Amino acid sequence: AQRVSIARALAPAPDVLLLDEPFSALDPVTRESLQERTRALVRDTGVSAVLVTHDVSEAVYLGDEITLLDNRGRLDERWEGRPGDRTVAGSGPLRTQLLERYSGILPTGAGG
């Protein structure tokens, strides 16, 4: 169903593709495969994509620009990403920064 939804969204050749947690309900293997396919489609079609996710690793893998929202939904901080790198050496420092900043904006008592 996720693959079909993305294909339908790309069919009319939009300028912007909006993706709201499109991989959240998938098993890990399917999730990674669909992330790779989506990244390739975005690259090959030249469409701009806005991806909403709570998965920091997913944001680091897919995003060339990553923006964190504060606990009121406002833009908080922005990073340049290096999409396509799942290695610790390539994505580790950015992932660590995002997790540290993310945990700093969570309401007291959340996430634990």
PDB file of C-alpha atoms in Angstrom:
ATOM      1  CA  ALA A   1       0.000   0.000   0.000  1.00  0.00           C
ATOM      2  CA  GLN A   2       2.878   2.410   0.796  1.00  0.00           C
ATOM      3  CA  ARG A   3       4.458   1.798  -2.623  1.00  0.00           C
ATOM      4  CA  VAL A   4       1.163   2.431  -4.390  1.00  0.00           C
ATOM      5  CA  SER A   5       0.577   5.628  -2.410  1.00  0.00           C
ATOM      6  CA  ILE A   6       3.976   7.009  -3.397  1.00  0.00           C
ATOM      7  CA  ALA A   7       3.460   6.002  -7.031  1.00  0.00           C
ATOM      8  CA  ARG A   8       0.048   7.711  -7.089  1.00  0.00           C
ATOM      9  CA  ALA A   9       1.535  10.855  -5.594  1.00  0.00           C
ATOM     10  CA  LEU A  10       4.262  10.939  -8.269  1.00  0.00           C
ATOM     11  CA  ALA A  11       1.961  10.121 -11.216  1.00  0.00           C
ATOM     12  CA  PRO A  12       0.845  13.714 -11.936  1.00  0.00           C
ATOM     13  CA  ALA A  13       4.508  14.885 -11.851  1.00  0.00           C
ATOM     14  CA  PRO A  14       4.203  17.282  -8.895  1.00  0.00           C
ATOM     15  CA  ASP A  15       6.797  19.917  -8.056  1.00  0.00           C
ATOM     16  CA  VAL A  16       6.683  18.908  -4.380  1.00  0.00           C
ATOM     17  CA  LEU A  17       6.013  15.507  -2.822  1.00  0.00           C
ATOM     18  CA  LEU A  18       4.674  15.612   0.748  1.00  0.00           C
ATOM     19  CA  LEU A  19       5.386  12.474   2.780  1.00  0.00           C
ATOM     20  CA  ASP A  20       3.967  12.158   6.300  1.00  0.00           C
ATOM     21  CA  GLU A  21       5.636   9.187   7.997  1.00  0.00           C
ATOM     22  CA  PRO A  22       5.286   6.995   4.886  1.00  0.00           C
ATOM     23  CA  PHE A  23       7.465   4.177   6.240  1.00  0.00           C
ATOM     24  CA  SER A  24       6.230   4.021   9.856  1.00  0.00           C
ATOM     25  CA  ALA A  25       4.086   0.875   9.632  1.00  0.00           C
ATOM     26  CA  LEU A  26       6.562  -1.279   7.708  1.00  0.00           C
ATOM     27  CA  ASP A  27       8.828  -4.111   8.781  1.00  0.00           C
ATOM     28  CA  PRO A  28      12.548  -3.168   8.810  1.00  0.00           C
ATOM     29  CA  VAL A  29      13.473  -4.847   5.508  1.00  0.00           C
ATOM     30  CA  THR A  30      10.534  -3.388   3.575  1.00  0.00           C
ATOM     31  CA  ARG A  31      11.100  -0.016   5.220  1.00  0.00           C
ATOM     32  CA  GLU A  32      14.740   0.163   4.139  1.00  0.00           C
ATOM     33  CA  SER A  33      13.917  -1.022   0.621  1.00  0.00           C
ATOM     34  CA  LEU A  34      11.150   1.543   0.204  1.00  0.00           C
ATOM     35  CA  GLN A  35      13.385   4.305   1.595  1.00  0.00           C
ATOM     36  CA  GLU A  36      15.993   3.478  -1.056  1.00  0.00           C
ATOM     37  CA  ARG A  37      13.407   3.371  -3.846  1.00  0.00           C
ATOM     38  CA  THR A  38      11.829   6.637  -2.741  1.00  0.00           C
ATOM     39  CA  ARG A  39      15.223   8.336  -2.540  1.00  0.00           C
ATOM     40  CA  ALA A  40      16.027   7.138  -6.067  1.00  0.00           C
ATOM     41  CA  LEU A  41      12.642   8.292  -7.405  1.00  0.00           C
ATOM     42  CA  VAL A  42      13.044  11.741  -5.869  1.00  0.00           C
ATOM     43  CA  ARG A  43      16.560  12.007  -7.280  1.00  0.00           C
ATOM     44  CA  ASP A  44      15.608  10.714 -10.734  1.00  0.00           C
ATOM     45  CA  THR A  45      12.430  12.772 -11.138  1.00  0.00           C
ATOM     46  CA  GLY A  46      13.866  15.958  -9.661  1.00  0.00           C
ATOM     47  CA  VAL A  47      10.810  16.463  -7.456  1.00  0.00           C
ATOM     48  CA  SER A  48      11.340  18.190  -4.125  1.00  0.00           C
ATOM     49  CA  ALA A  49      10.201  16.088  -1.201  1.00  0.00           C
ATOM     50  CA  VAL A  50       9.188  17.080   2.297  1.00  0.00           C
ATOM     51  CA  LEU A  51       9.332  14.115   4.661  1.00  0.00           C
ATOM     52  CA  VAL A  52       7.872  14.197   8.159  1.00  0.00           C
ATOM     53  CA  THR A  53       9.361  11.539  10.419  1.00  0.00           C
ATOM     54  CA  HIS A  54      10.160  10.863  14.058  1.00  0.00           C
ATOM     55  CA  ASP A  55      12.893   8.420  13.017  1.00  0.00           C
ATOM     56  CA  VAL A  56      16.234  10.233  13.255  1.00  0.00           C
ATOM     57  CA  SER A  57      18.095   7.565  11.261  1.00  0.00           C
ATOM     58  CA  GLU A  58      15.530   7.869   8.472  1.00  0.00           C
ATOM     59  CA  ALA A  59      15.881  11.653   8.419  1.00  0.00           C
ATOM     60  CA  VAL A  60      19.661  11.393   8.228  1.00  0.00           C
ATOM     61  CA  TYR A  61      19.518   8.782   5.444  1.00  0.00           C
ATOM     62  CA  LEU A  62      16.954  10.601   3.304  1.00  0.00           C
ATOM     63  CA  GLY A  63      17.439  14.289   4.056  1.00  0.00           C
ATOM     64  CA  ASP A  64      19.750  16.740   2.394  1.00  0.00           C
ATOM     65  CA  GLU A  65      18.252  19.339   4.722  1.00  0.00           C
ATOM     66  CA  ILE A  66      16.937  18.342   8.135  1.00  0.00           C
ATOM     67  CA  THR A  67      14.835  20.641  10.268  1.00  0.00           C
ATOM     68  CA  LEU A  68      13.823  19.930  13.825  1.00  0.00           C
ATOM     69  CA  LEU A  69      10.583  21.348  15.185  1.00  0.00           C
ATOM     70  CA  ASP A  70      10.329  22.481  18.790  1.00  0.00           C
ATOM     71  CA  ASN A  71       7.652  21.177  21.165  1.00  0.00           C
ATOM     72  CA  ARG A  72       5.215  23.828  19.863  1.00  0.00           C
ATOM     73  CA  GLY A  73       5.673  22.829  16.203  1.00  0.00           C
ATOM     74  CA  ARG A  74       7.896  25.762  15.254  1.00  0.00           C
ATOM     75  CA  LEU A  75      11.134  25.466  13.305  1.00  0.00           C
ATOM     76  CA  ASP A  76      13.881  25.029  15.862  1.00  0.00           C
ATOM     77  CA  GLU A  77      17.136  24.117  14.162  1.00  0.00           C
ATOM     78  CA  ARG A  78      18.388  23.103  10.707  1.00  0.00           C
ATOM     79  CA  TRP A  79      21.214  20.860   9.511  1.00  0.00           C
ATOM     80  CA  GLU A  80      22.669  19.982   6.126  1.00  0.00           C
ATOM     81  CA  GLY A  81      22.456  16.247   5.552  1.00  0.00           C
ATOM     82  CA  ARG A  82      24.343  13.776   3.409  1.00  0.00           C
ATOM     83  CA  PRO A  83      21.569  11.578   2.043  1.00  0.00           C
ATOM     84  CA  GLY A  84      22.217   7.983   1.176  1.00  0.00           C
ATOM     85  CA  ASP A  85      24.807   7.260   3.857  1.00  0.00           C
ATOM     86  CA  ARG A  86      23.812   4.578   6.372  1.00  0.00           C
ATOM     87  CA  THR A  87      27.344   4.133   7.731  1.00  0.00           C
ATOM     88  CA  VAL A  88      28.203   5.220  11.245  1.00  0.00           C
ATOM     89  CA  ALA A  89      31.169   7.195   9.921  1.00  0.00           C
ATOM     90  CA  GLY A  90      28.986   9.105   7.486  1.00  0.00           C
ATOM     91  CA  SER A  91      25.798   9.596   9.474  1.00  0.00           C
ATOM     92  CA  GLY A  92      26.911   9.072  13.072  1.00  0.00           C
ATOM     93  CA  PRO A  93      27.903  12.639  14.015  1.00  0.00           C
ATOM     94  CA  LEU A  94      24.770  14.202  12.516  1.00  0.00           C
ATOM     95  CA  ARG A  95      22.564  11.496  14.032  1.00  0.00           C
ATOM     96  CA  THR A  96      24.144  12.132  17.444  1.00  0.00           C
ATOM     97  CA  GLN A  97      23.594  15.901  17.152  1.00  0.00           C
ATOM     98  CA  LEU A  98      19.963  15.401  16.165  1.00  0.00           C
ATOM     99  CA  LEU A  99      19.276  12.959  18.995  1.00  0.00           C
ATOM    100  CA  GLU A 100      20.888  15.269  21.556  1.00  0.00           C
ATOM    101  CA  ARG A 101      18.915  18.261  20.315  1.00  0.00           C
ATOM    102  CA  TYR A 102      15.701  16.224  19.994  1.00  0.00           C
ATOM    103  CA  SER A 103      15.951  14.951  23.556  1.00  0.00           C
ATOM    104  CA  GLY A 104      16.535  18.536  24.720  1.00  0.00           C
ATOM    105  CA  ILE A 105      13.188  19.749  23.372  1.00  0.00           C
ATOM    106  CA  LEU A 106      11.024  16.858  24.591  1.00  0.00           C
ATOM    107  CA  PRO A 107       8.615  17.790  27.377  1.00  0.00           C
ATOM    108  CA  THR A 108       9.706  16.684  30.857  1.00  0.00           C
ATOM    109  CA  GLY A 109       8.942  13.016  31.392  1.00  0.00           C
ATOM    110  CA  ALA A 110       8.598  12.203  27.684  1.00  0.00           C
ATOM    111  CA  GLY A 111      10.547   9.492  25.935  1.00  0.00           C
ATOM    112  CA  GLY A 112      11.520   7.627  29.068  1.00  0.00           C
TER     113      GLY A 112
END
